[in-house]
Coordinates of C-alpha atoms in Angstrom, one line a residue:
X1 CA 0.0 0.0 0.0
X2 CA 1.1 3.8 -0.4
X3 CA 2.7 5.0 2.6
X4 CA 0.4 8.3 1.8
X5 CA -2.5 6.3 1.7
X6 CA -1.7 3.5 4.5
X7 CA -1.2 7.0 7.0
X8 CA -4.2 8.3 5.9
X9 CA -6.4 5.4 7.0
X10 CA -4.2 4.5 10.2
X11 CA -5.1 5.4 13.9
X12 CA -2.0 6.4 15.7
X13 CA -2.2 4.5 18.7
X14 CA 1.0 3.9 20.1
X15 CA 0.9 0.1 19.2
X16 CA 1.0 1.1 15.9
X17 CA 3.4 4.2 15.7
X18 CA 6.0 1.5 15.2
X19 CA 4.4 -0.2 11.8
X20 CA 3.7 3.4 10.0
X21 CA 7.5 3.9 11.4
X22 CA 8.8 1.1 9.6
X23 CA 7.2 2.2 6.3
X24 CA 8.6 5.5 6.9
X25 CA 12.0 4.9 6.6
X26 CA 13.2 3.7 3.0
X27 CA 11.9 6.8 2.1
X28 CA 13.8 9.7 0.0
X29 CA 14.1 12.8 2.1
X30 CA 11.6 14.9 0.4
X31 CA 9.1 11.7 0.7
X32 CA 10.4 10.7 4.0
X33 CA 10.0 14.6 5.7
X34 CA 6.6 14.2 3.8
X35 CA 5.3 11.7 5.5
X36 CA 6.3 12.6 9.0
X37 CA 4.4 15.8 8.9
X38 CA 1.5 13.3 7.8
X39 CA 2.3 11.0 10.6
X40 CA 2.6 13.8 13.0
X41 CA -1.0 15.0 12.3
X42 CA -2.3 11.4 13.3
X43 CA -0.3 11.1 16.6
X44 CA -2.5 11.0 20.0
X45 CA -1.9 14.1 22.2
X46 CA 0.3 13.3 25.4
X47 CA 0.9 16.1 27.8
X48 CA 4.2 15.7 30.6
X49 CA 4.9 16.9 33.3
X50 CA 8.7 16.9 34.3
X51 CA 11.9 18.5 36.1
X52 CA 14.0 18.3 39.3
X53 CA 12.3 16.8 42.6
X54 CA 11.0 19.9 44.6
X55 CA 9.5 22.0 41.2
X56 CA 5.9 21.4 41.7
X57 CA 5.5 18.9 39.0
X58 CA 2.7 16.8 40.9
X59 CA 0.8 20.0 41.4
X60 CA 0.7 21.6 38.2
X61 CA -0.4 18.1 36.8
X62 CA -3.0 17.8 39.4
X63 CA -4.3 22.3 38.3
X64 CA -4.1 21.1 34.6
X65 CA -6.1 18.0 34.9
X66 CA -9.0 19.9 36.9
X67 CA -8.9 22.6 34.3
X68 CA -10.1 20.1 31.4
X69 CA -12.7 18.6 33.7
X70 CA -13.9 21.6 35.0
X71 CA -14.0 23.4 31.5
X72 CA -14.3 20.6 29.3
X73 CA -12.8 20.4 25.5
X74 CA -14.7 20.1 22.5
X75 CA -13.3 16.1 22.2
X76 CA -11.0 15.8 25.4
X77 CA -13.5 15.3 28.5
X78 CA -10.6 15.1 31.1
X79 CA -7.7 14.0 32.3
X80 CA -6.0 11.0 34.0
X81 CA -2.1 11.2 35.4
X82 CA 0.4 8.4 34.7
X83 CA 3.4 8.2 37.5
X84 CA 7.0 8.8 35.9
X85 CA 9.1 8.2 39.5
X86 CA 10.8 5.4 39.3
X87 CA 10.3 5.2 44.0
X88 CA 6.3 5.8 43.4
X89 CA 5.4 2.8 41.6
X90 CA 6.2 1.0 45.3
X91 CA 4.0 0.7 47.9
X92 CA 4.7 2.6 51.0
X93 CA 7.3 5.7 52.0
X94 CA 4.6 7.8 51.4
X95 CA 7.1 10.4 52.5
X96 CA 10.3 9.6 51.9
X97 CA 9.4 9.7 48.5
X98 CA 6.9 12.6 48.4
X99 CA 4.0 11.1 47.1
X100 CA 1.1 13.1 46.1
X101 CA -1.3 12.6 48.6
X102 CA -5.1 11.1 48.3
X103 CA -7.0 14.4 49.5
X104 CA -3.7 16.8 47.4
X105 CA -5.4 14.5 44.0
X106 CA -8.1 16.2 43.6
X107 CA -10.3 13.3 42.4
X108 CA -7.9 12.6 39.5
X109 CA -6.6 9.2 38.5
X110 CA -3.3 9.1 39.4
X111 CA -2.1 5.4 37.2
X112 CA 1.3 3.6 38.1
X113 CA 1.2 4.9 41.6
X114 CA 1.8 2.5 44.9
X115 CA 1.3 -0.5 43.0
X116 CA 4.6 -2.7 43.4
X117 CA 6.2 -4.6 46.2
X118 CA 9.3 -3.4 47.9
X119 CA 11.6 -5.3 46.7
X120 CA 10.7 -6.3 43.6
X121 CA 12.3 -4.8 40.1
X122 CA 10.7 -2.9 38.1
X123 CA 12.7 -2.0 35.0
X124 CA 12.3 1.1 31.8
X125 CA 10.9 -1.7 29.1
X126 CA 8.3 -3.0 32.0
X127 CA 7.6 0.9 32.6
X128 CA 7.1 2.0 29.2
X129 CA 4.9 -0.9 28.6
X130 CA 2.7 -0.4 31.1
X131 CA 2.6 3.8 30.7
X132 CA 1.8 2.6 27.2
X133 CA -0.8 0.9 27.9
X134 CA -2.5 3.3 30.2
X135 CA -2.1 6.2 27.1
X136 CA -4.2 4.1 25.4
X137 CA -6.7 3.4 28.1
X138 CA -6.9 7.2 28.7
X139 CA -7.2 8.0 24.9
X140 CA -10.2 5.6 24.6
X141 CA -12.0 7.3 27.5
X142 CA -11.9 10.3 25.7
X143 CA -9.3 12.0 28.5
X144 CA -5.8 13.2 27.9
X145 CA -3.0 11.0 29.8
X146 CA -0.7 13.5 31.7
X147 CA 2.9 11.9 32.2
X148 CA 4.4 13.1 35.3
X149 CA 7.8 12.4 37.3
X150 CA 11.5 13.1 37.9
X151 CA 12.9 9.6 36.3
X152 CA 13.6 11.1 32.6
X153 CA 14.8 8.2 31.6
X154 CA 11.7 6.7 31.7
X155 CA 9.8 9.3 29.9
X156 CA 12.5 9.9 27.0
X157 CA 12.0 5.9 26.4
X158 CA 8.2 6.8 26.2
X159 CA 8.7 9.3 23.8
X160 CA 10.8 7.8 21.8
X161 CA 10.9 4.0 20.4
X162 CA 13.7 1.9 19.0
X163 CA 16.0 3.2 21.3
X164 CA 16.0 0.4 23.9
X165 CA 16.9 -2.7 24.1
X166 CA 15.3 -5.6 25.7
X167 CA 14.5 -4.0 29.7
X168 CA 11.9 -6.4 30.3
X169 CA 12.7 -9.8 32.8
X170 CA 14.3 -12.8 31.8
X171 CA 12.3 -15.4 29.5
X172 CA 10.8 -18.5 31.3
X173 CA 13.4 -20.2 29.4
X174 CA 16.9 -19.1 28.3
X175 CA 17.9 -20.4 24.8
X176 CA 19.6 -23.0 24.6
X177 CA 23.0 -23.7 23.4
X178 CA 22.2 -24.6 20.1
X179 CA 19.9 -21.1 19.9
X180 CA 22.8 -19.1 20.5
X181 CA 25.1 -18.3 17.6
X182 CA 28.4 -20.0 17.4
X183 CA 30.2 -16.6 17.4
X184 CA 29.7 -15.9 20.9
X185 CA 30.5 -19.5 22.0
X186 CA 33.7 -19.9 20.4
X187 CA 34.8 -17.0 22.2
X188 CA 34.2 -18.0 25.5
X189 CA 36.8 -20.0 27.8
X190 CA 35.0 -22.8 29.6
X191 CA 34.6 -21.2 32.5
X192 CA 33.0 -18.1 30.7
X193 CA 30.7 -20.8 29.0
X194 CA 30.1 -22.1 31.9
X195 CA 28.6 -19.0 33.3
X196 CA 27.0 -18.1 30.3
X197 CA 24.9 -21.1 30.4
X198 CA 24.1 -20.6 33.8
X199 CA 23.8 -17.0 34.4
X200 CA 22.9 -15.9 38.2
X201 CA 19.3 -15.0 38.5
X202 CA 20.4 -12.3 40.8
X203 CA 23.3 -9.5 40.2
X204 CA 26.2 -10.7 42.8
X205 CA 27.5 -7.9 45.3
X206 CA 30.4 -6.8 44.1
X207 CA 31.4 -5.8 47.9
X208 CA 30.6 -9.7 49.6
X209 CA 31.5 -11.2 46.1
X210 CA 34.0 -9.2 44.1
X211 CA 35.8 -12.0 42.1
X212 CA 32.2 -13.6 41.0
X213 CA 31.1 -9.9 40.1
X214 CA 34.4 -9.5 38.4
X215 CA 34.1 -12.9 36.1
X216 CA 30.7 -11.9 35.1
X217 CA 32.2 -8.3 34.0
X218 CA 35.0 -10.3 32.3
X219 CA 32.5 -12.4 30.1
X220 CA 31.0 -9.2 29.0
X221 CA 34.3 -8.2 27.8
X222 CA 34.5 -11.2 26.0
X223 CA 31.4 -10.6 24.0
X224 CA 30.9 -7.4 23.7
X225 CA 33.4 -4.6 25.0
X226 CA 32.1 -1.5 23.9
X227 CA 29.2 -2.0 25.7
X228 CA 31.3 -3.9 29.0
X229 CA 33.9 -0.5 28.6
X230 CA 30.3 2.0 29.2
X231 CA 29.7 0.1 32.5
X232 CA 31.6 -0.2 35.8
X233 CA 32.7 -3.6 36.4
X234 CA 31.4 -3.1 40.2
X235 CA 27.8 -2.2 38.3
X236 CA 26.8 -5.8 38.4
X237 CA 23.3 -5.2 37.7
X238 CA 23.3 -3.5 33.9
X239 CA 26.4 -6.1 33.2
X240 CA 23.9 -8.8 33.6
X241 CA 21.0 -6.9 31.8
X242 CA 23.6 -6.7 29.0
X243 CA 24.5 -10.6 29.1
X244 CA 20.7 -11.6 29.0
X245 CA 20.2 -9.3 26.5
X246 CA 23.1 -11.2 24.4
X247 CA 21.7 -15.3 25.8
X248 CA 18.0 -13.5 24.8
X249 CA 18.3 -11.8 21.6
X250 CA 21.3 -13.5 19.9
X251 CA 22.6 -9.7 19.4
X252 CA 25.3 -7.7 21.1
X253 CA 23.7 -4.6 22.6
X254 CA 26.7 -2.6 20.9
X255 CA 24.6 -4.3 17.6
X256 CA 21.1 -3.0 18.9
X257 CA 22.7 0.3 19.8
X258 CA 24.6 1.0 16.3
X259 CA 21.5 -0.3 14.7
X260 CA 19.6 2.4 16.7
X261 CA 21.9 4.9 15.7
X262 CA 21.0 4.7 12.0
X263 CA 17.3 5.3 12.7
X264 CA 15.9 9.1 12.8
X265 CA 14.4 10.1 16.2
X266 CA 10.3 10.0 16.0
X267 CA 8.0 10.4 18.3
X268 CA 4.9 7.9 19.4
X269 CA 3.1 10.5 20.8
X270 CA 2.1 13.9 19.5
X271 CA 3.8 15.5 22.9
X272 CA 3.4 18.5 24.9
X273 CA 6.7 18.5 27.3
X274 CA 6.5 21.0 30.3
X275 CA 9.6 21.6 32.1
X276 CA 9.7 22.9 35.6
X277 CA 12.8 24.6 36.3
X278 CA 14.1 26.9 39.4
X279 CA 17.5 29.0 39.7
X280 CA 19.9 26.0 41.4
X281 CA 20.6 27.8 44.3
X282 CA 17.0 28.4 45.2
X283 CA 15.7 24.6 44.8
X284 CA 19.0 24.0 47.1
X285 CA 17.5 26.0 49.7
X286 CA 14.2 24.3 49.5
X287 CA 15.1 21.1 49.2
X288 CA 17.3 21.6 52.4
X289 CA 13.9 22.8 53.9
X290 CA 11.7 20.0 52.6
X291 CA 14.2 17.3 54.2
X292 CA 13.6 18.8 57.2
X293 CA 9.6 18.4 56.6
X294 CA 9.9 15.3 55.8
X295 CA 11.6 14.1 59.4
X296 CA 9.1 16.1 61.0
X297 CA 6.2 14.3 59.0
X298 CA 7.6 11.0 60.0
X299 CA 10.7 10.2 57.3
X300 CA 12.2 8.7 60.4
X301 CA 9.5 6.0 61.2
X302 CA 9.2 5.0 57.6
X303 CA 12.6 4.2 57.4
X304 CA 12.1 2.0 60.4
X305 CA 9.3 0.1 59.2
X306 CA 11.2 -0.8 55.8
X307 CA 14.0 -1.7 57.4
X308 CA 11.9 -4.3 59.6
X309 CA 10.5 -5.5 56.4
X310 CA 13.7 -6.1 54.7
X311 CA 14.4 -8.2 57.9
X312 CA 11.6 -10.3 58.1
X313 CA 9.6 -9.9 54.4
X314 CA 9.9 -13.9 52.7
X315 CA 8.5 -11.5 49.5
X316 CA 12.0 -10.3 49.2
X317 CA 14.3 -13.5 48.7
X318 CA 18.0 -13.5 49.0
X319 CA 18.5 -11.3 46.0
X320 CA 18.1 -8.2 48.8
X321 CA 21.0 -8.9 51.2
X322 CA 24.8 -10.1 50.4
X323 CA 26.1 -13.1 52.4
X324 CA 26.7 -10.2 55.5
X325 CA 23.0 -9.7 55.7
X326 CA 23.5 -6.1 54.7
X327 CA 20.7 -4.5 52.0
X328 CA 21.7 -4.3 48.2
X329 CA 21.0 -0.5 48.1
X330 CA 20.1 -1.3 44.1
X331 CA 17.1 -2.4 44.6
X332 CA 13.5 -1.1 44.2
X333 CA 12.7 1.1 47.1
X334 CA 15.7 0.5 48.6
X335 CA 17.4 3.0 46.3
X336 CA 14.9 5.5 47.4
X337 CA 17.2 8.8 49.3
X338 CA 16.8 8.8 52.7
X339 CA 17.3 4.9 53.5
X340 CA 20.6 4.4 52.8
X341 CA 22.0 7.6 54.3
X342 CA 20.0 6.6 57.7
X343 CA 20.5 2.9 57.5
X344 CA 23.5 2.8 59.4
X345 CA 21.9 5.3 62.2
X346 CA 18.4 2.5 62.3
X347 CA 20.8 -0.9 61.9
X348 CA 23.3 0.5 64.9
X349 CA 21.0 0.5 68.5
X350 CA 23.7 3.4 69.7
X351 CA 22.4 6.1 68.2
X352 CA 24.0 9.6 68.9
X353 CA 22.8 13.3 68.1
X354 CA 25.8 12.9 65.6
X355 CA 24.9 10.2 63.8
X356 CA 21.5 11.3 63.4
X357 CA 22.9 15.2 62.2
X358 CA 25.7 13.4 59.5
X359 CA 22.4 11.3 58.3
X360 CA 20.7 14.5 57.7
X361 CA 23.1 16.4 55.9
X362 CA 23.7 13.4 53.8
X363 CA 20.4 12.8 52.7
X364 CA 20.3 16.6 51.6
X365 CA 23.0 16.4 49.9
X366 CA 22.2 13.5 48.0
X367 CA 19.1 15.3 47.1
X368 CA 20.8 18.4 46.2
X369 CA 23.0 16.2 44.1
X370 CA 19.9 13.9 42.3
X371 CA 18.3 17.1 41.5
X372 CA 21.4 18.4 39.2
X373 CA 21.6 15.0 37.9
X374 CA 17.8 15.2 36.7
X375 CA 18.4 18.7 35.4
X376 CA 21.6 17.7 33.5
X377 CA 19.6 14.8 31.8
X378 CA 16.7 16.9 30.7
X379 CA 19.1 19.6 29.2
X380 CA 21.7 16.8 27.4
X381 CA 19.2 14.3 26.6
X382 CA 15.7 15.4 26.9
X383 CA 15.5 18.8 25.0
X384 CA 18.1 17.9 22.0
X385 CA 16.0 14.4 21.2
X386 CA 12.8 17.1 21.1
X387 CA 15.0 19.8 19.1
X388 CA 15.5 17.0 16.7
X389 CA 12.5 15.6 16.0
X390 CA 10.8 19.4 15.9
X391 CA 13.5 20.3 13.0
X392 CA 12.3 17.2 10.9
X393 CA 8.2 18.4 11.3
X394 CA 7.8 21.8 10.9
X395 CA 4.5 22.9 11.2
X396 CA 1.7 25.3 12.7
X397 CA 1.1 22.8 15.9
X398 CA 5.0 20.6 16.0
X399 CA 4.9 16.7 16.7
X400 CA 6.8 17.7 19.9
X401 CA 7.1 20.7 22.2
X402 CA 8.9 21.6 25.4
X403 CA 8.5 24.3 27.7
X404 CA 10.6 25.6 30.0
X405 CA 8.0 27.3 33.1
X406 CA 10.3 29.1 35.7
X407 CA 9.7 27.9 39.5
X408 CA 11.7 30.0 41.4
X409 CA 9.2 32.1 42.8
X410 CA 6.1 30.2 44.2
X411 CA 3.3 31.8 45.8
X412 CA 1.4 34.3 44.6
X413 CA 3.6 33.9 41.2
X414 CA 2.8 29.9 40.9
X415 CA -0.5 31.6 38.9
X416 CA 1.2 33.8 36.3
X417 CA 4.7 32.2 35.8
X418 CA 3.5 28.3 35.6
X419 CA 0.0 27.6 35.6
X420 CA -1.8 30.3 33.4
X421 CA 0.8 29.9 30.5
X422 CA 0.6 26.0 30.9
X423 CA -3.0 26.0 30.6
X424 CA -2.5 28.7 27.6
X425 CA -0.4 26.4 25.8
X426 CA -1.8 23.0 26.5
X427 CA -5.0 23.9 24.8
X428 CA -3.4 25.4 22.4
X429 CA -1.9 22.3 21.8
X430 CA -5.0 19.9 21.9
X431 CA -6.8 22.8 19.5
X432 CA -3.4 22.0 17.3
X433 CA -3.1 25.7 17.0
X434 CA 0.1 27.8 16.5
X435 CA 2.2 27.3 19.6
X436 CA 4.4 30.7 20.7
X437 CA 8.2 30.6 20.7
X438 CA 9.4 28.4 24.1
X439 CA 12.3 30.8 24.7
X440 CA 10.1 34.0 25.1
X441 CA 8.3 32.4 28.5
X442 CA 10.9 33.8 31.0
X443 CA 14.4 35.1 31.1
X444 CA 15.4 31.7 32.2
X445 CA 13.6 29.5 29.6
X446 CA 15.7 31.2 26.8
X447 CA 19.1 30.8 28.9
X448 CA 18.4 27.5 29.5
X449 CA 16.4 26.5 25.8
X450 CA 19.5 27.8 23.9
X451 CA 22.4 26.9 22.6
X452 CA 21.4 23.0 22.3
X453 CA 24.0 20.9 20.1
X454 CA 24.3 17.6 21.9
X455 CA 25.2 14.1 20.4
X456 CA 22.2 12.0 19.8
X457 CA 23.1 9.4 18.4
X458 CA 23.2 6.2 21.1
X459 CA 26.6 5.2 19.4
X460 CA 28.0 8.6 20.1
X461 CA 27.1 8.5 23.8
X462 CA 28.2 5.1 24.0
X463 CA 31.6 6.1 23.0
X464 CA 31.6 9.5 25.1
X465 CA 30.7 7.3 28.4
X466 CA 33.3 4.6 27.9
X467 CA 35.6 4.2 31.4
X468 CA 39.2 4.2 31.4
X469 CA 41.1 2.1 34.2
X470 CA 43.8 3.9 36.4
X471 CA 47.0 1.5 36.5
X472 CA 47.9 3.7 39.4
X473 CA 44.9 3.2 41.4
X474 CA 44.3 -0.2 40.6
X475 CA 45.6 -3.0 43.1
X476 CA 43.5 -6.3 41.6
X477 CA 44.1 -6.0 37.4
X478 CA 40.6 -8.5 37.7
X479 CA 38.7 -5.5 39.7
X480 CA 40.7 -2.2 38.4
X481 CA 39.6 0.9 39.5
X482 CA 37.5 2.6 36.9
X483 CA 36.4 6.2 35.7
X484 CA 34.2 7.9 33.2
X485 CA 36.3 9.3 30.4
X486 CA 34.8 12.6 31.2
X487 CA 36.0 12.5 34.5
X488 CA 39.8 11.4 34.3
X489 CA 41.4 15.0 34.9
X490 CA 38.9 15.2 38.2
X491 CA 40.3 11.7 39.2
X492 CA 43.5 12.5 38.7
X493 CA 43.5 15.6 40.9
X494 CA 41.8 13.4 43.6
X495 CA 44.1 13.0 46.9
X496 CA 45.2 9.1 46.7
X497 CA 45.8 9.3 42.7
X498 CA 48.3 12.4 43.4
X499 CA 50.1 10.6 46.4
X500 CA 50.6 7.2 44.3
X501 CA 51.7 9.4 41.5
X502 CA 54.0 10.8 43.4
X503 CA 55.5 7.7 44.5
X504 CA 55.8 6.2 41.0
X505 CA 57.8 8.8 39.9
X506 CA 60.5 8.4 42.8
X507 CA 60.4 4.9 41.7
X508 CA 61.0 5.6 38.4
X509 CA 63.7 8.1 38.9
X510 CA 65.5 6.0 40.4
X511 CA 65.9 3.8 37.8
X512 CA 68.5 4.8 35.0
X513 CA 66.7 5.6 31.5
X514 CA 67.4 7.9 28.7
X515 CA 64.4 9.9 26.5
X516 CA 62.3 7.1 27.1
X517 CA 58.6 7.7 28.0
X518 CA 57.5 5.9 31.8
X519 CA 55.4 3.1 32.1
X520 CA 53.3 5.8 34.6
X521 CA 53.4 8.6 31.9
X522 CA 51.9 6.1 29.3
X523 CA 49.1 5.2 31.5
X524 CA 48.2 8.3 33.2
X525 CA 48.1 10.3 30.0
X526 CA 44.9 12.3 29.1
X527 CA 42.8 8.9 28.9
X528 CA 44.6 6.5 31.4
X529 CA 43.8 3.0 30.0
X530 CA 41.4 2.5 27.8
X531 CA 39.4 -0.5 28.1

């Protein structure tokens, strides 16, 4: 069938995105930008929500929904909200994690909220299939699916198909050996076969059980070390994802990936993206603050209770403690800020006004520092991926938008600097009328909205965020110490790296040699050693 024609008659539910995709593709340029602007007139509407923990994401999503109820649309009879934190999918630390309370809802659906255990995983590809299937749900109702949550890793999967591989859990049954291509097996040693036929159902601790964590890291190397040089051999989790994605699919993920990387940037949803943003030093300062709420609204207590459960829960299996009985801070809710940094002051029964201080201040500083790392995601990530696919579709209402609404003033100002122009714009957008210019919001939407030129392509990034070992650093060559290309001249300024430098080069002058460059010099050059 003409792609023209097959467009025309096709509903763009997201389930189906991926077919009109496909027959997108082969396409000349002229044809191909053609038929996106087509395709972009058939997508669904999706509005999100996201931004730095402490921006007022869960209330903006919360004024907006109640707007379309209360007003109504001409085909949109309300709104439902779809969780995007990756801590309130699990039940419980209601706090700790800052849910959105029953009465603060409003009446509105909130989807994908306080529905998982604990322990349990729950992984991007599980996410994305679920969020997908609630966009649908919503769409069907006649309601517009609001997308709202600080785990913008998540949401950019959402947005944007083919460019993740296989999240979801292992397969009842792993191949078998005959299933898996002969070039992976004649690569492997047989202890590295051995393993691969048997891989752990659990990610070891690479603190209780560094040389198993380290063999598994090894037979990544083996089959695929691009991918093995992007993760930290002490990362045991994501170096097993990678293996089971190998045993699963029959494909390196360095294959997936390079594969990806010849495939254009599309959209399954026509998608309204609202960024809430504050000056850095100002969310600081109120993050500080909320911490403090949160003891006095029982952060404290919570902690307690899911450190009981982790005790005495048979829901959570041995894939939860190491051998020492100490939690695996990697998993589910267990990764949530606040339990880790108070874990010791709950585990030890002398507890001191210190203790409890230091576990303060840490937990606000890990805040502080999860905030910058959301904020430098949805500036290097998030915006150029929307940048991108906005250049291909030009047109009076674009296949994707983002808005930048400045937070750093709430109060009386919440009204006129994020709610009115968010309402403004989102029916705007569901009218599919001309949308204004994102940079002319605020002084700080068109600081922060310009000046975009980041890689996109996932082979690009791949490379950017391979590690380098440090030779220096590094006593066991089978568990080296490890660093993020980006981050070797920090490392190298560290205190232990300059003292053993030091001491290398007294060693090495004492040892006769003439124009001849050092073993150290070699391998603490601008990269150190490259994997």
């Amino acid at each position: 069938m003409n792609c023209q024609k097959f467009l025309m008659q096709s509903l763009c539910t997201a389930s189906q995105t991926q077919t009109i995709w496909e027959r997108c593709k082969g396409l000349n340029r002229v044809t191909h930008t053609l038929c996106l602007s087509t395709m972009a007139t058939l997508l669904q509407p999706l509005v999100v929500i996201c931004g730095a923990t402490g921006v007022g994401k869960s209330k903006l999503g919360v004024e907006l929904a109640l707007g379309l109820v209360n007003k109504g649309h001409t085909k949109w009879r309300g709104a439902r909200i779809i969780n995007a934190d990756s801590m309130q999918v699990y039940t419980g630390m209601n706090v700790t994690t800052n849910k959105i309370s029953p009465a603060e809802r409003m009446g509105i659906d909130h989807l994908l909220m306080d529905f998982k255990k604990p322990g349990e995983q729950y992984l991007v590809g599980q996410w994305v299939h679920d969020a997908m299937q609630a966009i649908d749900e919503t769409h069907n109702r006649n309601e517009i699916p609001i997308v709202i949550g600080g785990t913008s890793y998540w949401i950019q999967h959402l947005l944007f198909p083919n460019r993740l591989a296989s999240d979801g859990p292992p397969s009842d049954s792993d191949r078998s050996r005959s299933a898996i291509p002969e070039r992976f097996v004649s690569k492997l040693s047989p202890d590295l076969l051995d393993l691969f036929d048997h891989l752990p159902e659990h990610a070891p601790s690479a603190t209780s059980d560094p040389d198993r964590a380290s063999l598994l890291y090894k037979l990544l190397q083996t089959l695929d070390e691009p991918v093995a040089a992007r993760w930290h051999w002490r990362d045991t989790r994501k170096v097993l994802r990678a293996l089971r994605i190998i045993k699963e699919q029959g494909r390196t993920p360095s294959e997936i990936i390079n594969e990806q990387a010849s495939t254009p940037l599309f959209p399954r949803y026509r998608t309204l993206c609202f960024w809430l943003h504050a000056e850095q030093s100002v969310l600081d300062r109120r993050l500080d603050d909320r911490v403090d709420d949160m003891i006095k609204n029982g952060l404290l207590q919570e902690i307690r209770e899911l450190y009981e459960y982790a005790r005495t829960s048979a829901d959570l299996g041995a894939g939860l403690r190491d051998e020492h009985g100490r939690d695996d801070f990697t998993l589910g809710i267990f990764q949530s800020i606040g339990y880790k940094e108070f874990y010791k002051l709950i585990s030890d029964p002398d507890v001191s006004e210190g203790k409890f201080a230091d576990a303060v201040e840490q937990t606000k500083h890990s805040t502080r520092k999860y905030a910058k790392r959301q904020v430098v995601w949805l500036r290097n990530k998030l915006l150029p991926a929307i940048h991108s696919v906005t250049a291909q579709c030009r047109g009076k209402s674009p296949v994707a938008a983002l808005y930048l609404l400045d937070t750093s003033v709430l109060g009386e100002s919440w009204m006129s600097n994020v709610f009115q122009p968010a309402q403004t714009i989102m029916n705007a957008f569901l009218n599919e009328e001309e949308l204004p210019d994102p940079t002319t919001l605020s002084p700080l939407a068109q600081a922060m909205l310009t000046n975009v030129n980041k890689a996109l392509s996932p082979s690009a990034v791949l490379e950017a965020r391979r590690k380098v070992v440090c030779p220096l650093c590094t006593k066991n060559p089978s568990q080296p110490v490890m660093v993020e290309g980006l981050e070797w001249e920090a490392h190298q300024r560290t205190r232990l790296h300059r003292r053993l430098a030091a001491k290398a080069k007294e060693r090495i002058s004492d040892v006769p040699w003439k124009h001849h460059q050092s073993e150290w010099e070699r391998h603490s050059g601008p990269l150190g050693l490259r994997l």
